[in-house]
mmCIF file of C-alpha atoms in Angstrom:
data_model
loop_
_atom_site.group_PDB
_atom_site.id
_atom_site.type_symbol
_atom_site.label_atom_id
_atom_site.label_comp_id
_atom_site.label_asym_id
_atom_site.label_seq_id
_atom_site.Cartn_x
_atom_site.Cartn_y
_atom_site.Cartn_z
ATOM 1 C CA UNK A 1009 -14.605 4.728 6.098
ATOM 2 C CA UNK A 1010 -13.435 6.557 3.160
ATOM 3 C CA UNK A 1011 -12.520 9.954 2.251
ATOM 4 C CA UNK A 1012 -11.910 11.556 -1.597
ATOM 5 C CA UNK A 1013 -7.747 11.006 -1.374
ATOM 6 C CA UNK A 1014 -8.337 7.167 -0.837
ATOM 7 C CA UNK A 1015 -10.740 6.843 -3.413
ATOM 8 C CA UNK A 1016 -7.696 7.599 -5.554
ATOM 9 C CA UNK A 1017 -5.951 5.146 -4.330
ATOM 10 C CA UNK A 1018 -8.127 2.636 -5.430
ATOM 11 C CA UNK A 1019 -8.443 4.315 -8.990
ATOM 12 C CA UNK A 1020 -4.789 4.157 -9.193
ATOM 13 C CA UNK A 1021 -4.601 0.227 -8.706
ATOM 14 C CA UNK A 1022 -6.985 0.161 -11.928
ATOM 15 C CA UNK A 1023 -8.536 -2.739 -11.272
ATOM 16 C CA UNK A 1024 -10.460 -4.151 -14.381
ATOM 17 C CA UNK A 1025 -13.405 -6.526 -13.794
ATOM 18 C CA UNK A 1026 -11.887 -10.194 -13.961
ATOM 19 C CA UNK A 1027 -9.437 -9.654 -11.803
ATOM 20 C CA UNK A 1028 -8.378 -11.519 -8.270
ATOM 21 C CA UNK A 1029 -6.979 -8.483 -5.705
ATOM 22 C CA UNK A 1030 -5.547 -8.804 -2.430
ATOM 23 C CA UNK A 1031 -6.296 -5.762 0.002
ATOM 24 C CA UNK A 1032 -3.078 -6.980 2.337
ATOM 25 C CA UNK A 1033 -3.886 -4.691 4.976
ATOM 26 C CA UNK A 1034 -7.525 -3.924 4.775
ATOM 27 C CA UNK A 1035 -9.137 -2.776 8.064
ATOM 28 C CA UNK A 1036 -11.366 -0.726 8.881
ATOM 29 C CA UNK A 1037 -13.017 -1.759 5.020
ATOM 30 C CA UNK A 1038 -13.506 1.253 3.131
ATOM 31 C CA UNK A 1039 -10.979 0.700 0.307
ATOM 32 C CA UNK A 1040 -11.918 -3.274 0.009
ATOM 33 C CA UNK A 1041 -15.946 -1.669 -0.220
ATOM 34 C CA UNK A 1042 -14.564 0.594 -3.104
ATOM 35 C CA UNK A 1043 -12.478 -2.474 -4.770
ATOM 36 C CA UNK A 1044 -15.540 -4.743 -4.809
ATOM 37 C CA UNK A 1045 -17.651 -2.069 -7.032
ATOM 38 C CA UNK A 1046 -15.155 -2.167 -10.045
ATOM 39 C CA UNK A 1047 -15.006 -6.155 -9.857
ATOM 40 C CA UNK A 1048 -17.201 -8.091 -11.804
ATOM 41 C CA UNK A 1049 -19.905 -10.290 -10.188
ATOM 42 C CA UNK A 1050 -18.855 -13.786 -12.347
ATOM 43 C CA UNK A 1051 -14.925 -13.573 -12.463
ATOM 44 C CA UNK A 1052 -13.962 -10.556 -9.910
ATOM 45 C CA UNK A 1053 -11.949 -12.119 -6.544
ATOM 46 C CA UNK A 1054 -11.394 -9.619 -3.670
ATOM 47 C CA UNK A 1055 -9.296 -11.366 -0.543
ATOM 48 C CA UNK A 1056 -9.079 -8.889 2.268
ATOM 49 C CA UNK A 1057 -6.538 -9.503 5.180
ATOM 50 C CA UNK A 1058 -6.519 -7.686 8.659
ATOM 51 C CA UNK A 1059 -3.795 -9.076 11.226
ATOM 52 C CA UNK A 1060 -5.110 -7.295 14.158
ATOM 53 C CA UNK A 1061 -8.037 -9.324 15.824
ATOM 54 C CA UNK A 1062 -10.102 -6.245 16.767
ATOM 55 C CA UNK A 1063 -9.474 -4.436 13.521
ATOM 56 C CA UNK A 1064 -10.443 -7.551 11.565
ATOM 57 C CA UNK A 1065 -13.364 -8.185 13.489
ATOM 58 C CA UNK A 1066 -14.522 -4.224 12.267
ATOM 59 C CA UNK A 1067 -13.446 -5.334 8.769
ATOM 60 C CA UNK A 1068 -15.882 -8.363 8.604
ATOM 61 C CA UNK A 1069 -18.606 -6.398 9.738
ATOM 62 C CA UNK A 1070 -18.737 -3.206 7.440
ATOM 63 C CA UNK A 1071 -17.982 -5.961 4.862
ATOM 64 C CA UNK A 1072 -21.029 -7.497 5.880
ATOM 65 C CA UNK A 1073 -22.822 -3.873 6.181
ATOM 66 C CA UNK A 1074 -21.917 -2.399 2.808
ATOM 67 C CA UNK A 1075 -21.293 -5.548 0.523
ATOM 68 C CA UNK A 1076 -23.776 -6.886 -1.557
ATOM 69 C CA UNK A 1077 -24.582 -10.516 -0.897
ATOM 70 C CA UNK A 1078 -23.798 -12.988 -3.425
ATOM 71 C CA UNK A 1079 -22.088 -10.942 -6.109
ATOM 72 C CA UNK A 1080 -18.233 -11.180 -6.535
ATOM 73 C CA UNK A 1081 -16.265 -13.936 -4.611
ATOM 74 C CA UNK A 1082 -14.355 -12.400 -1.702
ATOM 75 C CA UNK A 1083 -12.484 -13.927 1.414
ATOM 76 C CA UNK A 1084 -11.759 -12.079 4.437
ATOM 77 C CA UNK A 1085 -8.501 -13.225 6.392
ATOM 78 C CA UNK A 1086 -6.583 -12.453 9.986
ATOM 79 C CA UNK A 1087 -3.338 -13.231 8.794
ATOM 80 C CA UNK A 1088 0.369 -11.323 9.614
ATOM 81 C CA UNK A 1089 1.153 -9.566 6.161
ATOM 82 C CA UNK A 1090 5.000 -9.546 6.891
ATOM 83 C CA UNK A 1091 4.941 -12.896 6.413
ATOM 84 C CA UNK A 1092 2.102 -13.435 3.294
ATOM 85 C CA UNK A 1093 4.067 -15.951 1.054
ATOM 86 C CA UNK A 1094 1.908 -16.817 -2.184
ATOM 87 C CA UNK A 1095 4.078 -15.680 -5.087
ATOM 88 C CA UNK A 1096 3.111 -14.616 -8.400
ATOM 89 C CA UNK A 1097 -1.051 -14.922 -7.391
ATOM 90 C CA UNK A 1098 -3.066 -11.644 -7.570
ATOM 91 C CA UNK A 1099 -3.228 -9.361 -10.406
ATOM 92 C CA UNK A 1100 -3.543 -6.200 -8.469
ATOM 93 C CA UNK A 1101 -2.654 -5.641 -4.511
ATOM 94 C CA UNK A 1102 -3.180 -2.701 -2.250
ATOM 95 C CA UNK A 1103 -1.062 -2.182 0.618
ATOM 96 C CA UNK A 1104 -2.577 1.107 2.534
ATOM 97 C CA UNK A 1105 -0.022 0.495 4.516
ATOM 98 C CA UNK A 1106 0.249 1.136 9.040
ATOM 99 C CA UNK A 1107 1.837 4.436 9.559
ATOM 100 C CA UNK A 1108 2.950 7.012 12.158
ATOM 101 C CA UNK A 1109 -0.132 9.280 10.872
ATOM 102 C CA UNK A 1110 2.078 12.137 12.319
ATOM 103 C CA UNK A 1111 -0.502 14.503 11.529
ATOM 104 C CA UNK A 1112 -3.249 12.722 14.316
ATOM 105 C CA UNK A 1113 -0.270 13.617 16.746
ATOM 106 C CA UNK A 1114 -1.473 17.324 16.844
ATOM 107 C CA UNK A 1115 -5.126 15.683 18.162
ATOM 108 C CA UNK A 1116 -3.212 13.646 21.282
ATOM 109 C CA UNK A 1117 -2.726 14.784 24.530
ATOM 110 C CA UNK A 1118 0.622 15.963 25.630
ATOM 111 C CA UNK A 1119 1.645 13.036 27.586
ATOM 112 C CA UNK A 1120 1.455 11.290 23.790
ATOM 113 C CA UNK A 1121 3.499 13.802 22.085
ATOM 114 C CA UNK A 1122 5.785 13.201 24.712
ATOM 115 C CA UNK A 1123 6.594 9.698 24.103
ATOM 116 C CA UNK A 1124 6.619 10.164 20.087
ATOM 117 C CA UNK A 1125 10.532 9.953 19.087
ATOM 118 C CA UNK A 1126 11.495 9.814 15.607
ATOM 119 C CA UNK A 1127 12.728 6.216 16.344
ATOM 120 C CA UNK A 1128 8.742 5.301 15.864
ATOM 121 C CA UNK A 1129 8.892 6.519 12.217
ATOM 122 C CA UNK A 1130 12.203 4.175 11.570
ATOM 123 C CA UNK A 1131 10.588 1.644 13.310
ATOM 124 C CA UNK A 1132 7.489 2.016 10.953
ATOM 125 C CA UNK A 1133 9.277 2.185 7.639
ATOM 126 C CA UNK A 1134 11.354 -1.351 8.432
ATOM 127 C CA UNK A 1135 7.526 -2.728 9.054
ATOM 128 C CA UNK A 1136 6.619 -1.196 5.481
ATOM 129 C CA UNK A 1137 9.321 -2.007 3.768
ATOM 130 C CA UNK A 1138 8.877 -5.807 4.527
ATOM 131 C CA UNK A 1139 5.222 -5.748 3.521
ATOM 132 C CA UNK A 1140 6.060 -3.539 0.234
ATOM 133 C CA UNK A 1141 8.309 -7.053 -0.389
ATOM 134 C CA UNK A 1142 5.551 -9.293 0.406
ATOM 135 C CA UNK A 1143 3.287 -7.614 -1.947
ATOM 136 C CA UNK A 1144 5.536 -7.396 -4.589
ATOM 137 C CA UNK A 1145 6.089 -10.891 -4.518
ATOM 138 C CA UNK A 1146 2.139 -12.028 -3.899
ATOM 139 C CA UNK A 1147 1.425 -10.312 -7.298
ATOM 140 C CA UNK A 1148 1.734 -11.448 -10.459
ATOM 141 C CA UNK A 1149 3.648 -10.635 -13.849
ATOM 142 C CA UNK A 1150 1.815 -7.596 -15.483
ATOM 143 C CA UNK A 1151 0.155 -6.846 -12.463
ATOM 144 C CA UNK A 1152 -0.050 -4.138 -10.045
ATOM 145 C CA UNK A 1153 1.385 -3.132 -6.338
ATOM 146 C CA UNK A 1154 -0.539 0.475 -5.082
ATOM 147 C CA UNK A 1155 1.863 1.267 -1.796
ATOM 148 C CA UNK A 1156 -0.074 4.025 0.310
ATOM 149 C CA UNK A 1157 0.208 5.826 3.400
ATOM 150 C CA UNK A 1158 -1.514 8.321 5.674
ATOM 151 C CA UNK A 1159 1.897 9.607 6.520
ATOM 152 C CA UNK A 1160 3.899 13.205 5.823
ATOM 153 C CA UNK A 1161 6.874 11.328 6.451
ATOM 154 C CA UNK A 1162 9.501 10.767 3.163
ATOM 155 C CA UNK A 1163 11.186 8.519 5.368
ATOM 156 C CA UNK A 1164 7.785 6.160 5.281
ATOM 157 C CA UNK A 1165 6.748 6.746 1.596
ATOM 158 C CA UNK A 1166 9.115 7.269 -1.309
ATOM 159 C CA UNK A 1167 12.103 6.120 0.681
ATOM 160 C CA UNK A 1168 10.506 2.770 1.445
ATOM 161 C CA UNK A 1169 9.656 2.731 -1.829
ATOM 162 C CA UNK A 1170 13.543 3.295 -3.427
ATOM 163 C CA UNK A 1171 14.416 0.582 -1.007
ATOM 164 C CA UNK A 1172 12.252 -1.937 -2.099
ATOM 165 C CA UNK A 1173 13.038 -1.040 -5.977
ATOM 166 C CA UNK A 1174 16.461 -1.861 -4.591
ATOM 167 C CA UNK A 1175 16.054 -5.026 -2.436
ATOM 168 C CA UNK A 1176 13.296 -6.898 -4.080
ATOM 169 C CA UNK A 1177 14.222 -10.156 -6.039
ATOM 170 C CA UNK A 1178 11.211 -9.503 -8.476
ATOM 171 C CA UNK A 1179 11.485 -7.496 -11.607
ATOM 172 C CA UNK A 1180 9.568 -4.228 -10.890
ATOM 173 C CA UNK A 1181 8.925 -0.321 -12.194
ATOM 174 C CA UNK A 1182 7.428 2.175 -10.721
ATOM 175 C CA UNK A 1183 4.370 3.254 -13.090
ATOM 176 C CA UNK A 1184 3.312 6.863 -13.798
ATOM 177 C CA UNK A 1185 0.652 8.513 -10.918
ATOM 178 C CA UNK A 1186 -1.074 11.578 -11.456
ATOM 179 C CA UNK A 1187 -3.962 12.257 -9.400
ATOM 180 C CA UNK A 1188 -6.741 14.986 -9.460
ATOM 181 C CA UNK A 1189 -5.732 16.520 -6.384
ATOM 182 C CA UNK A 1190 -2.327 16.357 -4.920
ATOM 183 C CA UNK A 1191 1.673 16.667 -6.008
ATOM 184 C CA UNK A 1192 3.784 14.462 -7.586
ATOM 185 C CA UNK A 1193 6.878 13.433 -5.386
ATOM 186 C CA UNK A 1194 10.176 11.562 -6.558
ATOM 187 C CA UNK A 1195 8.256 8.358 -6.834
ATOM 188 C CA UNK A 1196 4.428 8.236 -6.040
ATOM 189 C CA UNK A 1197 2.284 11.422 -5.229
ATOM 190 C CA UNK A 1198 0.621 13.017 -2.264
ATOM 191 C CA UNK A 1199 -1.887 14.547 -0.940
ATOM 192 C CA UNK A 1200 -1.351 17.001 2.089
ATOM 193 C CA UNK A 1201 -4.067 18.861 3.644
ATOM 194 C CA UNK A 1202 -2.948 22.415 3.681
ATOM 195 C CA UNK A 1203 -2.861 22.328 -0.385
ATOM 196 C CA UNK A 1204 -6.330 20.029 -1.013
ATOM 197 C CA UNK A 1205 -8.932 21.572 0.962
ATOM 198 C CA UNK A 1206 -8.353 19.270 3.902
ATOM 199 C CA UNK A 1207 -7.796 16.227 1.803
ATOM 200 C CA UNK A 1208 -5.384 13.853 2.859
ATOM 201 C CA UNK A 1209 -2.618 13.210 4.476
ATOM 202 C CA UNK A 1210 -2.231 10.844 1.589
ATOM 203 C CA UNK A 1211 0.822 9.126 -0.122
ATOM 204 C CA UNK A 1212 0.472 6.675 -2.893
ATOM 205 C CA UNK A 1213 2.817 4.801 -5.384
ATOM 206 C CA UNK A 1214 2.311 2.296 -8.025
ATOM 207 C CA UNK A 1215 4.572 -0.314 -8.791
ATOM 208 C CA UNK A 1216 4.092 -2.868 -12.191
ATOM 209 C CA UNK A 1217 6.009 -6.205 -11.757
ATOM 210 C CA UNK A 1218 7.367 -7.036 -15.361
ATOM 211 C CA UNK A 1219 9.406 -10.039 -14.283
ATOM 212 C CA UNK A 1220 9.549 -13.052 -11.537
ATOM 213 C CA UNK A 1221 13.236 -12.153 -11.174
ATOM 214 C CA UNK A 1222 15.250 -8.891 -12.000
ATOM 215 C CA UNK A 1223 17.330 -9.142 -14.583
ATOM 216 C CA UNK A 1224 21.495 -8.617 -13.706
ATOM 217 C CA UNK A 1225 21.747 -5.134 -15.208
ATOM 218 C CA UNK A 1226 18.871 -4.116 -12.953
ATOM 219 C CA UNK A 1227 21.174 -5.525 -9.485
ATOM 220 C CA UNK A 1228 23.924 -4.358 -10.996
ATOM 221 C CA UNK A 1229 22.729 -0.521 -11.227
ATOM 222 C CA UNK A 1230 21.286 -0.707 -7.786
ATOM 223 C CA UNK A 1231 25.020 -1.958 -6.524
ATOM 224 C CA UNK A 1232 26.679 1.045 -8.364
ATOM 225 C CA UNK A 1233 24.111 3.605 -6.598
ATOM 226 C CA UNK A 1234 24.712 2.208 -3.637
ATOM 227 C CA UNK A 1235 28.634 2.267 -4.101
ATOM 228 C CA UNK A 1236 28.196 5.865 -5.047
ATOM 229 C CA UNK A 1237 26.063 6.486 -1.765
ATOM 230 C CA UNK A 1238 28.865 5.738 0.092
ATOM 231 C CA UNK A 1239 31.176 7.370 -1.843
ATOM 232 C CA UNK A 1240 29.561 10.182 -1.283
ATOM 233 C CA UNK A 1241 29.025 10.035 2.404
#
């Protein structure tokens, strides 16, 4: 269910004991599991959500397996996260977000590498992009938005984070992440296998929200990048 480089993750969402976290795309269980041990058995709230029937049927059972009965509240849900709209709600959310997983390619038989195109990966990024807005919506002032991947691609990690820094509505930063294993990238960190003793893949970024909206300067910076962009091109 889990490995060390997702363990991170969930260190990096800091998640104190009173709080109510949203796991947005939580199947198979493992980081929901690790979530539930830091919240406290009175006040903590863990929601985990699992759009695929199959997956979410998995979820609910090592839930079941590896929870302890009757100690934090804690909802599982089959719901599409692309279109979760309940603003300003949780104080932390993970989003281990669906990925290529380009590195599981090399395990495939050739008739699978065949079909891959890098199409897939664009594909994948415009599906993690919208969540990335969801989340940063569903959470609240002061809180916390952990983006993570399983993928080596930049095109899936810190560019889908610059593009929702740029696109979302809500005032946002991205907050420091330094892990124990690992290198830091332009936004977030990762973890790649060939430099962490078979750790990983792994990406990760957190992401504070310090304001409902963004304030003008902030959409007015974003415009002048993206006036320079093209300039440039």
């Amino acid at each position: 269910l889990l490995d060390l480089a997702s363990t991170l993750i969930v260190e990096n969402l800091q998640v104190q004991g009173h709080h109510r976290v949203l796991d947005l795309c939580a199947a198979p269980g493992g980081k929901s599991i690790a979530i539930s041990q830091l919240l406290a058995p009175a006040s903590g709230d863990l929601t985990s959500n699992e759009a695929n029937k199959e997956r979410c049927q998995r979820l609910k059972r090592n839930l079941s397996d590896f929870l302890p009965k009757n100690t934090i509240n804690h909802t599982t849900t089959q719901r599409d996260a692309t279109l979760w709209h309940v603003p300003n709600t949780y104080d932390r959310v993970l989003l281990d977000a669906p990925c290529s997983g380009e590195r599981h390619l090399l395990q495939q038989p050739a008739s699978v590498m065949a079909t891959w195109a890098p199409a897939y990966t664009e594909g994948m990024a415009a599906t993690q992009l919208t969540l990335l807005l969801r989340a940063l919506e569903t959470v609240k002032v002061g809180g916390r938005v952990v983006y993570s991947t399983c993928s080596i691609s930049e095109s899936e990690n810190d560019n889908v984070v610059a593009n929702a820094l740029a696109k979302t509505r809500c005032g946002v930063k991205v907050a420091p992440t330094i892990l124990r294993i690992g290198e830091p990238t332009k936004h977030g960190w990762i973890v790649l296998p060939d430099k962490a003793e078979g750790w990983g893949p792994m990406y990760c970024c957190a992401i504070e929200k310090v304001s409902e909206l963004r304030s003008q300067s902030d959409s007015d910076e974003d415009e002048s990048d993206t006036d320079s962009d093209d300039d440039e091109s």
